[in-house]
Each structure stands twice: as C-alpha cells, then as structure tokens.
Coordinates of C-alpha atoms and ligand atoms in Angstrom, one line a residue:
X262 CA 0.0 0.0 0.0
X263 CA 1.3 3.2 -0.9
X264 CA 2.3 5.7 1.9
X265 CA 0.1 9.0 0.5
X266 CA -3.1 9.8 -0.9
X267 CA -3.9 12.4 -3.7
X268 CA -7.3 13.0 -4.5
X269 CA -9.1 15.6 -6.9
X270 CA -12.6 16.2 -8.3
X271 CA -13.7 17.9 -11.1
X272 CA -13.0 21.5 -11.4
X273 CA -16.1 23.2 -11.7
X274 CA -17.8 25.5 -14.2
X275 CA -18.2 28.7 -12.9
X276 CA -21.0 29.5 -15.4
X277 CA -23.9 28.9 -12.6
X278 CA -24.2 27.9 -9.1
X279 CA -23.3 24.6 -7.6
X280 CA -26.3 22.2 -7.3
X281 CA -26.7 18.8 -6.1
X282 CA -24.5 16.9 -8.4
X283 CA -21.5 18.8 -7.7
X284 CA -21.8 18.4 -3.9
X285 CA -22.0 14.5 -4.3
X286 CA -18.5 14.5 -5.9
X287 CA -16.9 15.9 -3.4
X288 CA -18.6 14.9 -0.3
X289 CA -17.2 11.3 -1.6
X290 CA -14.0 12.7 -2.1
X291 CA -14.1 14.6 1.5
X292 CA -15.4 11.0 3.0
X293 CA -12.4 9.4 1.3
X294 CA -10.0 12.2 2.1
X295 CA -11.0 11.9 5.8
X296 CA -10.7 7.8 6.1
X297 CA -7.6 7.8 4.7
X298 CA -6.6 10.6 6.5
X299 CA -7.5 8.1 9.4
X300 CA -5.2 5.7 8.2
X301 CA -2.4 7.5 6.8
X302 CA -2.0 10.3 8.8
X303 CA -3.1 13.8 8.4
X304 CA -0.4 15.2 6.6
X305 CA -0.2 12.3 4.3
X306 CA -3.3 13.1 2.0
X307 CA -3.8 16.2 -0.1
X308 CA -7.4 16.8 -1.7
X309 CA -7.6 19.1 -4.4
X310 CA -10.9 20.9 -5.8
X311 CA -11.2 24.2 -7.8
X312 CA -13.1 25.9 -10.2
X313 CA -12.9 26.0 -14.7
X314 CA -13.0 29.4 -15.5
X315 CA -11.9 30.2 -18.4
X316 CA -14.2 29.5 -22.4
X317 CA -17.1 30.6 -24.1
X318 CA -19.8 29.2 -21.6
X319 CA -18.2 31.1 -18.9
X320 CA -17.4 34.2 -21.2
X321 CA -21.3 34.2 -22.3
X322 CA -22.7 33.9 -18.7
X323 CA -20.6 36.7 -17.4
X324 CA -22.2 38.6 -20.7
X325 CA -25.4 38.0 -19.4
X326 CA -24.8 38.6 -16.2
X327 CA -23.6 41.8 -17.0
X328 CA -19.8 41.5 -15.7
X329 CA -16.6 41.3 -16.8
X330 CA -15.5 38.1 -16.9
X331 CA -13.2 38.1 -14.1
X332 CA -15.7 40.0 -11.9
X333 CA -18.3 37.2 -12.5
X334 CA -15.9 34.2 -12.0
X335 CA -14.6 35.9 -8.6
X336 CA -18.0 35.7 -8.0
X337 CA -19.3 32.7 -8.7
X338 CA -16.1 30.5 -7.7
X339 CA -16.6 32.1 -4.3
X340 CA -20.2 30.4 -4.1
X341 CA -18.8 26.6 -4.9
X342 CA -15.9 27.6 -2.2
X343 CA -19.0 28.9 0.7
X344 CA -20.7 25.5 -0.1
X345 CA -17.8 23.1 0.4
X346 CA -17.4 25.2 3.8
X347 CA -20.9 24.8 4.8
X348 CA -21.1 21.3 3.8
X349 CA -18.4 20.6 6.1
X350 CA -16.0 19.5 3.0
X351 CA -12.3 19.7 4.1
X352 CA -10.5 20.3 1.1
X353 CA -6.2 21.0 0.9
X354 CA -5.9 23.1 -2.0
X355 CA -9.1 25.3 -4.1
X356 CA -7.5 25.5 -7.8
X357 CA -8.8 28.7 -9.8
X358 CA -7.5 28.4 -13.6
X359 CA -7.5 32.3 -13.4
X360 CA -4.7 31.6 -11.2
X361 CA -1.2 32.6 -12.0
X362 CA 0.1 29.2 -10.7
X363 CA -2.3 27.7 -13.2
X364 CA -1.5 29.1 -15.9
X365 CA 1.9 29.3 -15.7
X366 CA 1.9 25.7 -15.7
X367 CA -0.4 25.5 -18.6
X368 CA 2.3 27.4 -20.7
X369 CA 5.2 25.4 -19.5
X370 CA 3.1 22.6 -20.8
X371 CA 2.1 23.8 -24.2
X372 CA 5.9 25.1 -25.0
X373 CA 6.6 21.1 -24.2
X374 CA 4.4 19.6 -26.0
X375 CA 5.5 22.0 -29.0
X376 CA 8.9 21.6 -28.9
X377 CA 8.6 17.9 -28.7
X378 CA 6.3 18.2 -32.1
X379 CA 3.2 16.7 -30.1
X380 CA 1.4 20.0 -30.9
X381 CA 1.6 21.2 -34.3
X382 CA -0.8 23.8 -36.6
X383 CA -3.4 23.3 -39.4
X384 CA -6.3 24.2 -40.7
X385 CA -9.6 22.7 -39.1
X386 CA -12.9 22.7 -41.5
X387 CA -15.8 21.2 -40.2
X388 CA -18.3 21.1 -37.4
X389 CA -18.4 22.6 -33.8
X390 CA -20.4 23.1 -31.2
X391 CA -20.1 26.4 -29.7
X392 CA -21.9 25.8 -26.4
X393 CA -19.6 23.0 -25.9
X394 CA -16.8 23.9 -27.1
X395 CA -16.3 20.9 -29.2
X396 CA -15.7 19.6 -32.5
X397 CA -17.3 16.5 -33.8
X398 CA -15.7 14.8 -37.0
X399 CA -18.1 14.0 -39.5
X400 CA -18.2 10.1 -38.8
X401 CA -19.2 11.0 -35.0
X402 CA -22.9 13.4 -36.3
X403 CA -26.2 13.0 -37.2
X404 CA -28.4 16.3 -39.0
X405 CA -25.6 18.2 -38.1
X406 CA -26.9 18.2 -34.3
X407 CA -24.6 18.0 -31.4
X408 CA -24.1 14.2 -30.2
X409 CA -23.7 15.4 -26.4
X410 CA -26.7 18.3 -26.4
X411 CA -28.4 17.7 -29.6
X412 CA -28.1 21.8 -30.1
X413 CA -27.4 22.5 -34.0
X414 CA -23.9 22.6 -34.8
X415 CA -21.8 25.5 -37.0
X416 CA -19.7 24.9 -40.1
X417 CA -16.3 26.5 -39.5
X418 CA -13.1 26.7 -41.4
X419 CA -10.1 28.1 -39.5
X420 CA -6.2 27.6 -38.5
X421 CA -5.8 25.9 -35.2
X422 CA -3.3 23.7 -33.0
X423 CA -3.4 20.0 -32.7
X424 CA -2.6 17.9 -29.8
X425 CA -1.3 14.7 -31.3
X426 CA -3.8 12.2 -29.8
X427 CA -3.9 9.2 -32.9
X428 CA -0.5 8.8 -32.2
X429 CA -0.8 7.6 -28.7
X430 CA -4.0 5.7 -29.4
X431 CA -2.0 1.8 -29.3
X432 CA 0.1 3.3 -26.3
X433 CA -3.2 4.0 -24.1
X434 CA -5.2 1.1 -25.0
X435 CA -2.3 -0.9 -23.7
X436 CA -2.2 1.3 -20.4
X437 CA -6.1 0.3 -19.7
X438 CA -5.7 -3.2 -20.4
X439 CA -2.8 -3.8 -18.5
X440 CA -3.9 -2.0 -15.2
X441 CA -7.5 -3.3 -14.2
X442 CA -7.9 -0.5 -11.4
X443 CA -6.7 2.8 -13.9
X444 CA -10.5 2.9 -15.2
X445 CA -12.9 2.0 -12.7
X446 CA -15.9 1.2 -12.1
X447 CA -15.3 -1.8 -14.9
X448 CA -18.2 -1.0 -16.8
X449 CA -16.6 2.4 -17.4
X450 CA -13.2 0.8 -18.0
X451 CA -15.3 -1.4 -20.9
X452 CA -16.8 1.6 -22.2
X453 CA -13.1 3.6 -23.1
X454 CA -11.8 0.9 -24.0
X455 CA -15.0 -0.2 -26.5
X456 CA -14.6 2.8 -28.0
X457 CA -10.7 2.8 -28.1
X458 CA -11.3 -0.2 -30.1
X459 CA -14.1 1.0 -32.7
X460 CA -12.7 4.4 -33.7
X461 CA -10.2 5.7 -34.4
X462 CA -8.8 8.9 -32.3
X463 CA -8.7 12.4 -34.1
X464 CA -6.4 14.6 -33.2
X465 CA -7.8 17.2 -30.6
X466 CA -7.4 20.7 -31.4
X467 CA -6.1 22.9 -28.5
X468 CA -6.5 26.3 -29.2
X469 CA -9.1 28.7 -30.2
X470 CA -8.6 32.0 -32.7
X471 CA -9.0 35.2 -30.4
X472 CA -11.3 36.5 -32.7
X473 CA -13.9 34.0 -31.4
X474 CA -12.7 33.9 -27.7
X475 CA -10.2 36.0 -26.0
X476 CA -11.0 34.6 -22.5
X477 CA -8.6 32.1 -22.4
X478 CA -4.8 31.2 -22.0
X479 CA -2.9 32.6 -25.1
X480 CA -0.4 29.9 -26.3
X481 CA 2.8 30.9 -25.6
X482 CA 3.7 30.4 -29.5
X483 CA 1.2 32.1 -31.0
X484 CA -0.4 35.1 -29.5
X485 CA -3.4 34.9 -31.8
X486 CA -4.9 31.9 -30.4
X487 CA -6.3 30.9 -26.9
X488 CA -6.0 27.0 -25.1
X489 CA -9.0 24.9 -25.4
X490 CA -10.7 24.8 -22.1
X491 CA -10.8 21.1 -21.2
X492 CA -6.6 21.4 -22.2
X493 CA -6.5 24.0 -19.6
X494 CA -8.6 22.3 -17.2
X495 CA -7.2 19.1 -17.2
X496 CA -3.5 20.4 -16.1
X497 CA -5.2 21.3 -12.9
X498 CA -4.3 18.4 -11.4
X499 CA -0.7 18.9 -11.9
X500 CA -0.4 22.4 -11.5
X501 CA -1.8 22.9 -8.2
X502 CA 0.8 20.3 -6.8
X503 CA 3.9 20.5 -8.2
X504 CA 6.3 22.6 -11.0
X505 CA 8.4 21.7 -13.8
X506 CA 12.2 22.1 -13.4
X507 CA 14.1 23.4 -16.2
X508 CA 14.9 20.8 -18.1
X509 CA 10.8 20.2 -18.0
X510 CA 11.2 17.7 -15.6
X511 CA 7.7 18.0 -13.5
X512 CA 8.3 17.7 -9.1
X513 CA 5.7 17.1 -7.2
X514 CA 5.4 15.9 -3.6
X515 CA 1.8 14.7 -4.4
X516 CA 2.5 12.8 -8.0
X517 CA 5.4 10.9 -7.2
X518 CA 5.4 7.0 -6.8
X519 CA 5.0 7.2 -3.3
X520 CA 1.2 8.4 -4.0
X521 CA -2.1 6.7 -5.0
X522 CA -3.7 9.9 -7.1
X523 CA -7.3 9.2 -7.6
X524 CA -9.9 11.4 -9.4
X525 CA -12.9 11.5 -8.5
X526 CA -15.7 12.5 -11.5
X527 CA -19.0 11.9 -13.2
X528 CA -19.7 9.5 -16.4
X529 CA -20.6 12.6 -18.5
X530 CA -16.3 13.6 -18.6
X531 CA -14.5 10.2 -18.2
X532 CA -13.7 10.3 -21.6
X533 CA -11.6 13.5 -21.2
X534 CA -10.2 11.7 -18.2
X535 CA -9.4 8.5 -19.9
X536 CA -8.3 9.4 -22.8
X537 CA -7.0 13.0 -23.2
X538 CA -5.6 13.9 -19.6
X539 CA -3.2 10.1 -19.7
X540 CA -1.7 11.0 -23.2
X541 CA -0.9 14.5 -21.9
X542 CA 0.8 13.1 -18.8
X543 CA 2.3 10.3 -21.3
X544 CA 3.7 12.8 -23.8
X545 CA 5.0 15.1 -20.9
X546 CA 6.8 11.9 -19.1
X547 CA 4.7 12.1 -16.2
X548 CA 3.4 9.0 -14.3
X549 CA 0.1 8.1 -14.7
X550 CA -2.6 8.5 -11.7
X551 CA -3.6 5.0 -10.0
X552 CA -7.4 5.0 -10.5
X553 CA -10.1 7.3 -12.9
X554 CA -13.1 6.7 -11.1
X555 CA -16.3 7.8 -13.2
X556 CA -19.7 7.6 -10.6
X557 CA -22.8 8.0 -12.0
X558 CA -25.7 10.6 -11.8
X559 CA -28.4 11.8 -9.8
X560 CA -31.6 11.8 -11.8
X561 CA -35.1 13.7 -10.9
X562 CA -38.0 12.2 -12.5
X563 CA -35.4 10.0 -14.9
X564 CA -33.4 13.3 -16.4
X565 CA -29.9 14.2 -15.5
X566 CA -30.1 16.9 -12.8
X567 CA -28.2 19.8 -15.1
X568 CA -28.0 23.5 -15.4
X569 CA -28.8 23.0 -19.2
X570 CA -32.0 21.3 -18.3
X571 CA -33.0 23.9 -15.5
X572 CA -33.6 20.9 -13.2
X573 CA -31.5 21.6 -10.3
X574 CA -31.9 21.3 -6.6
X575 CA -30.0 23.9 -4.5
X576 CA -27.5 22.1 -1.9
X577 CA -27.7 24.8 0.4
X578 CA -31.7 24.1 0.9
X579 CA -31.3 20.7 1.6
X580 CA -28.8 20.6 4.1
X581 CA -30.9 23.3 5.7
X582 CA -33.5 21.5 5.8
X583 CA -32.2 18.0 6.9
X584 CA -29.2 18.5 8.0
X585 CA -26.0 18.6 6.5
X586 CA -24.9 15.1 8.3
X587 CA -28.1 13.7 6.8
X588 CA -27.4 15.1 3.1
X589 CA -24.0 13.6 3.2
X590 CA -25.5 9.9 4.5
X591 CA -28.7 9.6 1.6
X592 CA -25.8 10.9 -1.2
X593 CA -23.8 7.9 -0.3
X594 CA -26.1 5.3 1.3
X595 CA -29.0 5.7 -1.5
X596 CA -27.1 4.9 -4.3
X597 CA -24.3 2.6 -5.5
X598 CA -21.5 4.7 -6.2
X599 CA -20.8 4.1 -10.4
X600 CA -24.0 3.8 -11.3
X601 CA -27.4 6.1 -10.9
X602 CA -29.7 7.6 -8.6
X603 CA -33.0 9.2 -8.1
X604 CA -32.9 12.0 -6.2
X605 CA -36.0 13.5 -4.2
X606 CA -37.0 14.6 -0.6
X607 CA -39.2 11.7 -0.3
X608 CA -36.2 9.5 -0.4
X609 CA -34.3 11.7 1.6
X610 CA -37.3 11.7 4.8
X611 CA -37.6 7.7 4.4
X612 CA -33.8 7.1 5.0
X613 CA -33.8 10.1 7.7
X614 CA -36.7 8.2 9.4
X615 CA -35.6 4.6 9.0
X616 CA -31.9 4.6 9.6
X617 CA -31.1 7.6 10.8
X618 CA -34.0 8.2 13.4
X619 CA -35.3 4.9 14.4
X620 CA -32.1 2.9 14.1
X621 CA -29.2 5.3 14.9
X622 CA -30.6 7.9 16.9
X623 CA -32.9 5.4 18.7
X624 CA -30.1 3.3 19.4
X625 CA -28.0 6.5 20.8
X626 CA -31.1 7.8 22.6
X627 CA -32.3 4.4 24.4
X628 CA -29.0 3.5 25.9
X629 CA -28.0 7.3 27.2
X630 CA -31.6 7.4 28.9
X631 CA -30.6 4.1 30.4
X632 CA -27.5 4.9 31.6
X633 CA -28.9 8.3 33.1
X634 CA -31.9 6.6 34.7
X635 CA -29.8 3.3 36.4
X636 CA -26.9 5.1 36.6
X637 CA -27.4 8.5 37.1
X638 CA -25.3 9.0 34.0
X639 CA -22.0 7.2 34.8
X640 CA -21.0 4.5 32.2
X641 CA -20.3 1.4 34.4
X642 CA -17.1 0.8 34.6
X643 CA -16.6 -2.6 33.5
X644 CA -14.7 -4.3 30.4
X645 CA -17.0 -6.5 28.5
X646 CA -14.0 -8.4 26.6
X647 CA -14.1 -10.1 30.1
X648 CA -17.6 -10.9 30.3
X649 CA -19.2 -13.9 28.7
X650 CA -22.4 -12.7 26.9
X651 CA -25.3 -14.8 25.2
X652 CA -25.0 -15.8 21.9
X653 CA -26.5 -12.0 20.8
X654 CA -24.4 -10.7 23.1
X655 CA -20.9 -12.1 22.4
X656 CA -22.1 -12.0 18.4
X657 CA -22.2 -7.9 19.1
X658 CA -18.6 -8.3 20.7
X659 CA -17.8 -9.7 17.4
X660 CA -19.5 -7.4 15.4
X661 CA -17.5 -4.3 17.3
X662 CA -14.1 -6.4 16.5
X663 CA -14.4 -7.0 12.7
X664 CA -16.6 -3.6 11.5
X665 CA -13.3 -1.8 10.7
X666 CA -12.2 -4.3 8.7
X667 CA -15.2 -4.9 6.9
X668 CA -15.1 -0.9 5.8
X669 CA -11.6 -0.8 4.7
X670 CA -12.4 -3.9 2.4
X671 CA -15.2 -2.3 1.0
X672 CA -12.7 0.8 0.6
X673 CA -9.8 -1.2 -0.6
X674 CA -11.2 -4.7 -2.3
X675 CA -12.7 -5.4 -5.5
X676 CA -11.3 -1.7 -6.3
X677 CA -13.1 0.1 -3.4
X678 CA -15.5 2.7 -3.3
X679 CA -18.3 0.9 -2.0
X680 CA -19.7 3.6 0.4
X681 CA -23.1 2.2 0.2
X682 CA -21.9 -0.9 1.4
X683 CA -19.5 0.2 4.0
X684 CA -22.3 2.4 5.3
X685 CA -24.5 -1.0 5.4
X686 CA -22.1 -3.0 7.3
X687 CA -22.1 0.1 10.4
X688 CA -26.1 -0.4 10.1
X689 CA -25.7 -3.9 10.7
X690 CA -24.0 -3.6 14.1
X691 CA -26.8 -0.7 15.1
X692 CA -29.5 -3.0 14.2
X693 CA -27.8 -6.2 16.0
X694 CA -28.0 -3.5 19.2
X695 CA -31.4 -2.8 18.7
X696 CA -32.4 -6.2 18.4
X697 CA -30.1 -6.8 21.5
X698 CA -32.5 -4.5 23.7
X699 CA -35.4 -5.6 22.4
X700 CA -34.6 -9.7 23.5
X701 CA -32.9 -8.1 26.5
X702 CA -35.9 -6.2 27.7
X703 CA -33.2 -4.5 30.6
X704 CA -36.5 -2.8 32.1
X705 CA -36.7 -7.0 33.9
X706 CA -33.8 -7.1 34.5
X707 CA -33.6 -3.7 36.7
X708 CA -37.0 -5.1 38.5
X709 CA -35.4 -8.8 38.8
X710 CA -32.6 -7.3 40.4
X711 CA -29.8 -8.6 38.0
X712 CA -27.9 -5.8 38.8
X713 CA -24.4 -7.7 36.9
X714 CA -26.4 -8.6 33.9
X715 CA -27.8 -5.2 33.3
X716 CA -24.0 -3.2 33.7
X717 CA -22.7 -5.7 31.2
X718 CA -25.4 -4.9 28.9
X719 CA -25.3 -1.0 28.9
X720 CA -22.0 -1.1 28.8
X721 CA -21.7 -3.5 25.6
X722 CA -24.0 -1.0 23.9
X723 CA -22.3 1.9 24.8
X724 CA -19.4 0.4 23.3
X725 CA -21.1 -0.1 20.1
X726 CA -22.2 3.1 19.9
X727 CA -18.5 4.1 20.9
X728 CA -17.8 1.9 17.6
X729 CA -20.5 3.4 15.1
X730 CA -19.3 7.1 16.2
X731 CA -15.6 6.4 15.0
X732 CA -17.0 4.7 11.9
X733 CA -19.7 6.9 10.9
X734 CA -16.9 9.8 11.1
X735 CA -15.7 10.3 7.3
X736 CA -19.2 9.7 6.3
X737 CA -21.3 12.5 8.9
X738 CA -18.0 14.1 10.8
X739 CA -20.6 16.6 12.6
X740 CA -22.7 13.3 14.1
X741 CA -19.6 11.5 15.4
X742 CA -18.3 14.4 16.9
X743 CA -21.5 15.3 19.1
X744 CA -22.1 11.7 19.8
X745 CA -18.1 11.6 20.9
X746 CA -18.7 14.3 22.8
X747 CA -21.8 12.8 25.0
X748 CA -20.0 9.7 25.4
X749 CA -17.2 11.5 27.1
X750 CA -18.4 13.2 29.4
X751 CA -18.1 12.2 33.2
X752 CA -21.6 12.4 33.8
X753 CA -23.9 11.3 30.6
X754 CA -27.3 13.2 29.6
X755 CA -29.2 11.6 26.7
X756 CA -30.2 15.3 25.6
X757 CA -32.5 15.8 22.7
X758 CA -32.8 12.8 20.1
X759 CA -30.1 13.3 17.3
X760 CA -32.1 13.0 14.5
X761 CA -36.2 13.8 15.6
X762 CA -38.6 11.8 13.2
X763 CA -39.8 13.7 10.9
X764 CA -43.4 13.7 10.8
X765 CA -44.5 13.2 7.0
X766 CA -48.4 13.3 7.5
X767 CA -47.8 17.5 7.9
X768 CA -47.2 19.1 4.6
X769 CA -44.9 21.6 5.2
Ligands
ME8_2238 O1 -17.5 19.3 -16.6 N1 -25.1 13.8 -10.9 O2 -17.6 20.9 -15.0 P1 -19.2 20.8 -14.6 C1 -23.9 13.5 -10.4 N2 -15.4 22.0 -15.8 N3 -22.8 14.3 -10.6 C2 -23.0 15.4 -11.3 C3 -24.2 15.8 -11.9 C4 -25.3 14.9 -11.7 N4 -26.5 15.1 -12.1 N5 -24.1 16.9 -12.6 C5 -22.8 17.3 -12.4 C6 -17.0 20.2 -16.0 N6 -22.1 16.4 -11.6 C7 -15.6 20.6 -16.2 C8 -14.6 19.7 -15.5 S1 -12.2 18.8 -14.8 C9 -10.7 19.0 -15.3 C10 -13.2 19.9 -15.7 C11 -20.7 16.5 -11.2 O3 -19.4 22.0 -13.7 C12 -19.9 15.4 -11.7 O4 -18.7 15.3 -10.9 O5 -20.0 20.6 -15.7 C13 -19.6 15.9 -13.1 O6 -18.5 15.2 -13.7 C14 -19.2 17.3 -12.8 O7 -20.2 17.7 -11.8 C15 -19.3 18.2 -14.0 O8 -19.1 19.6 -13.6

C-alpha cells in the first residue's frame, strides 16, 4: 500500500451555481479524504478541488450577467468555495485556472508539447459546437446536431493547433488493459476501451482564434490563439501540486510514486479523463494516476439533474432542511456509487426516518436514557472483553471487532469505493443493538434485580455506539463528533434525540 493519498474532483464551471450533483462529488471525495486521513495520517493526503474558469460558456454567462469576466468568475467560484465550507467539505488546496500558478503551468506545458512536435498547426474545417466547445468529426454526427446536447452545430473553417492524440492511441489502450484499477468502475473501463477499439482517435485541437474567444490562456507560441478549455482544465491536477524544473522535468510531492492519485468524477467527462488527460501526462513523461473513477448521476424524475436542463436542486436548501450530516449519508447510502440515482426529498425523509431516526438515533437515545436513569449518567465501569455474553451478546462483541475491517475492504477490495456498502455494514452492528435490547428487555432485568447482567449490557451498547461514532466519522464528521462528545463526558445526559422523526403526514 502506498504511503500518500492524492485526491481531486472535477473542477467546476463557474458558469452557474453549484447544485446537487457537484456536492455529491466531493462529499465522496471529503469521506475518502477523511478515512484515509485516518489511516495515513493527516499530513499524508492532499485533496484538491477548484473551479474551470476560463471559455465561451463562462465568457457568455458573465455577458449575461452583466460582468466582466473576471468580476463574475470571482463571483461565482466564491459560491462553490462557501458551499464546500458549509457542507463541512475539508478540502487541501481550491484551484482557480484564473490563477497565475495555473496558468503558468499550462504554458510550460504547451511550449513542451510544442517543442517535442506533439502539438503542431493546421487548418480545421468542419463542425463545432459552440456551447460546448467541441468539435465532432463527421463520422461521430447526425443532421448536423450535437451528439452530447443535440443543439445544432456551426460549419467553420479556420487555423488551429493540434494535440497529437492518434499517435498515442495503441500506447493508451495498452495502459487500460494492463492496469484493471486505472479505469474503474469496470463497466466504465469497458466503455473507453470499446470505444478505443471501434474508432479511431482524431487529433484534438487545443487552441481557439481570439477573434472568437479572447478569454482564455494565449499559447505561448502564438499570440493569436487561446488553449481549449478542457486542455487547460485538465493540467489542474498537476499544477496545483507541483512545477516543472528546467529541463521540463515536473516535481511534485503529491505525483510521485510514493502516491495513490485518484480522481474522482462523473460519467458525462471520463472520456476526457481517460483518454485526453493520460496521453498528456504520457507525452510530458509524467506518471500516470492510479485510478479514474467515473460515478454515476443523480436523476429527478429520470433526467440528469443539469443546469442545461433547468432541473437543479440547491444544496444549500437541503442541508438546511435535513441536516448537513443527513445530506451527506442519503448521497452515499442511496445509491451505489458508479451507477445512478433518483434524487428526491421523499427518499431523503424515508432514510432520515428509518436509519437515521429509528435505528441510529434510537439506538444512541435508548442507551443514554438508560445509563442516566440506572446510573445516574455514569457509564459502568466494566470491560465487557471479560464478560461472557449470550450468543446475541458475544455476536455484538464480534460485530464491534471485525466492522473496521469490513469498511476498509469495501474501501480497498474489488477496487473500493463501495460507500453504500460500507455504510450498510455500520447499520448492521446498530441493528444487531437494537435487536439486542429488544430480546434483553433490561427494564426486567432492573425489577429482577440482576444488577451484573444489566452493567454488562449497557456497557456492551455503549461500546457499540462508541464503535459506530468512529466509523460513521468520514461519512457524517458533525454526528460522530456530538455523539463523541456525550460519550465523554463524566456524567452522561441523553439530551435531545439526534435525529427527531420527521413527521411526513404534515405538509410543510
Ligand atoms: O465538466 N449527478 O464541469 P461541470 C452527479 N469543468 N454528478 C454530477 C451531476 C449529476 N446530475 N451533474 C454534475 C466540468 N455532476 C468541467 C470539469 S475537470 C478537469 C473539468 C458533477 O461544472 C460530476 O462530478 O459541468 C460531473 O463530472 C461534474 O459535476 C461536471 O461539472
């Protein structure tokens, strides 16, 4: 296992506000940040997020909103960055490509590739897309629509730079095959390389004429012309961690071998990830990151929540609503990661009421109220590896022994990132408790006088709950804290319930 931990998301369009889909990729990345922070040690993981400023979506929002451009992406980059705060998303590093670090980097890169010959000029006739920025080779559209949003495409003729892509094409394919964790999840990996095998790569022009967009990195060898957005974008990941040398050598404390990088993304850009951003790193002699991890989306009424289909559910209102503890636990427990989910509040309330109220916070609230009333809020003192319990009992024991193994394999095995699943196997423990209480009954065993039986019991529950706060902690870091904090204290009050049912025959 490798000694650090690098891991990015997507950097962000700052052509509206953050919604819902944005938040889930990087309250996965926070929860993965924070477990293997656990694990490795603080200073040993580095999690990078930022915001895509620069191209023509963000240069025609900023026109509409009545703004420069770099007025409006001040703006609206500062909006993602309040959201991570308030989410309670504990990010390293916040990458602006307005940044000078950025696009120094970006330069350095371009003036590489160029002088190596992987970038070279000619003239481009065919379609685009302008709202996408993209141009689609004849053999790749239909009535001259665009194949990723179907708006009508332009005809344009013009003199543009070319990032030699065809020429890696064998190179990559190889890469995929040979290293069954690069792509993941493996229907993803099937899909690149499916396509890897069907079609030939075009080469991908890099550079826009200023006439049509000036906001934009000029290429350092011609002045005329501006970088592609998604060339610029991608170097993020490099630039915020590390520099070239002189001799073009890139250092980084965060991308050496040392390091498992991950990035973190949706579906709808893996194919810049696994294809573009590795033959960039290929050609510039830079090793490649450990695992491209592509999860799916969050759907409302079967449509992909997205700003282009004026579908989207504010964050903010949602963790207002429910809590921001509870937001994070239905992103990841309500849907396999890698594939996708339907979002709605009425999913949200039956999770909140099932696991979170009547399993968790029942669990939390029973036991506290039973150590206040038999104990007057004093845990017993007593180590229950010394006790022999009934078979429910000593199964609990068990449970408490094995549950942080069972989360790091479904971190770590079959290629990880099954938070659904590690989330299941903390619910198992809290329902083997409840259970426990319910066969128990402890109010007989107070009135029978089984004063032994009764400390060992409490106790054992405590100790689960003990168990469930450190494991619930990269998941809902707010939760494990209070509940951390009740169960140290000298003297115990079960307060107000954690998470109050939520009573769903009121409209609201
Ligand atoms: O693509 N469900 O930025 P973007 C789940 N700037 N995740 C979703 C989602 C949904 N409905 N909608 C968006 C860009 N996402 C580029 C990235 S990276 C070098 C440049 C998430 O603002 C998901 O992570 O369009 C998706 O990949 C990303 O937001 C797209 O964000």
């Amino acid at each position: 296992m490798k000694k650090k931990y690098y891991i990015t998301t997507p950097i962000y369009y700052v052509n509206a506000s953050p919604h819902i889909g944005h938040s889930y990729t990087n309250i996965a990345a926070d929860v993965l940040a924070r477990y293997n922070r656990q694990g490795l040690g603080e200073g040993n993981v580095w999690f990078l997020t930022g915001t895509d400023e620069h191209g023509q979506k963000i240069q025609k929002a900023a026109d509409e909103a009545g703004l420069s451009a770099q007025e409006f992406v001040n703006k609206v980059s500062g909006r993602f960055r309040d959201l991570w705060e308030r989410l309670g998303i504990k990010y390293d590093d916040f990458i602006r490509t307005t940044e000078e670090r950025h696009e120094k980097t970006v330069r350095r890169v371009l003036e590489i590739l160029y002088a190596k010959g992987d970038i070279y000029q000619a003239r481009y006739e065919g379609w685009y897309c302008t709202p996408c920025e993209t141009f689609w080779p004849q053999t790749q559209i239909t009535e001259q629509l665009c194949p990723d949003c179907k708006r009508p495409l332009e005809r344009i003729s013009e003199t543009n730079y070319f990032f030699k892509l065809k020429k890696y094409q064998e190179w990559l394919q190889g890469h995929i095959e040979k290293n069954p964790e690069f792509v993941l999840p493996a229907t993803r990996r099937n899909e690149v390389l499916g396509f890897l095998k069907n079609n030939q790569l075009e080469d991908l022009c890099i550079s826009r004429p200023k006439e049509r967009l000036s906001w934009g990195i000029p290429l350092p060898f011609s002045p005329q012309h501006v970088t592609y957005v998604w060339f610029d974008a991608l170097i993020n990941y490099i630039s915020a961690v590390g520099e070239f040398d002189a001799n073009g050598k890139y250092i980084s404390k965060w991308w050496d071998n040392d390091t498992k990088v991950v990035h973190l993304m949706g579906k709808d850009i893996l194919r810049h990830h696994a294809v573009y951003w590795p033959i960039m790193l290929e050609c510039l002699g830079i090793r490649q990151p450990d695992t491209i991890f592509a999860h799916g989306w969050w759907l409302i009424d079967q449509a992909k929540m997205s700003k282009s289909l004026g579908n989207v559910v504010n964050p903010l209102d949602m963790a207002n609503k429910y809590g921001i503890d509870t937001y994070r636990y239905f992103l990841l427990r309500d849907a396999v990661f890698g594939n996708d989910g339907n979002f709605s509040e009425e999913a949200i309330i039956k999770r909140f009421n099932g696991d979170l109220a009547n399993d968790l916070g029942n669990l939390i609230y029973r036991t506290l109220t039973m150590v206040e009333k038999y104990y007057q809020g004093a845990v017993p003192g007593i180590e229950i590896d010394k006790i022999n319990f009934d078979l429910s009992g000593e199964a609990i024991k068990n449970k408490i022994k094995a549950l942080s193994g069972e989360i790091t394999a479904e971190f770590n095995q079959g290629f990880g990132f099954a938070f659904e699943q590690a989330l299941e196997k903390i619910w198992e423990l809290i329902a083997m408790a409840n259970k426990y209480v319910e066969e128990t009954k402890p109010w007989n065993l107070a009135k029978e006088n089984k004063t032994e039986e009764l400390k060992a019991f409490i106790r054992l529950l405590v100790e689960v709950i003990r168990k469930v706060s450190q494991e619930v902690a990269p998941f809902m870091p707010a939760t494990s804290a209070l509940i951390k904090e009740q169960l140290g204290a000298d003297i115990i009050k079960k307060g107000q319930p954690l998470f109050p049912r939520i009573d769903t025959s009121k409209k609201s």
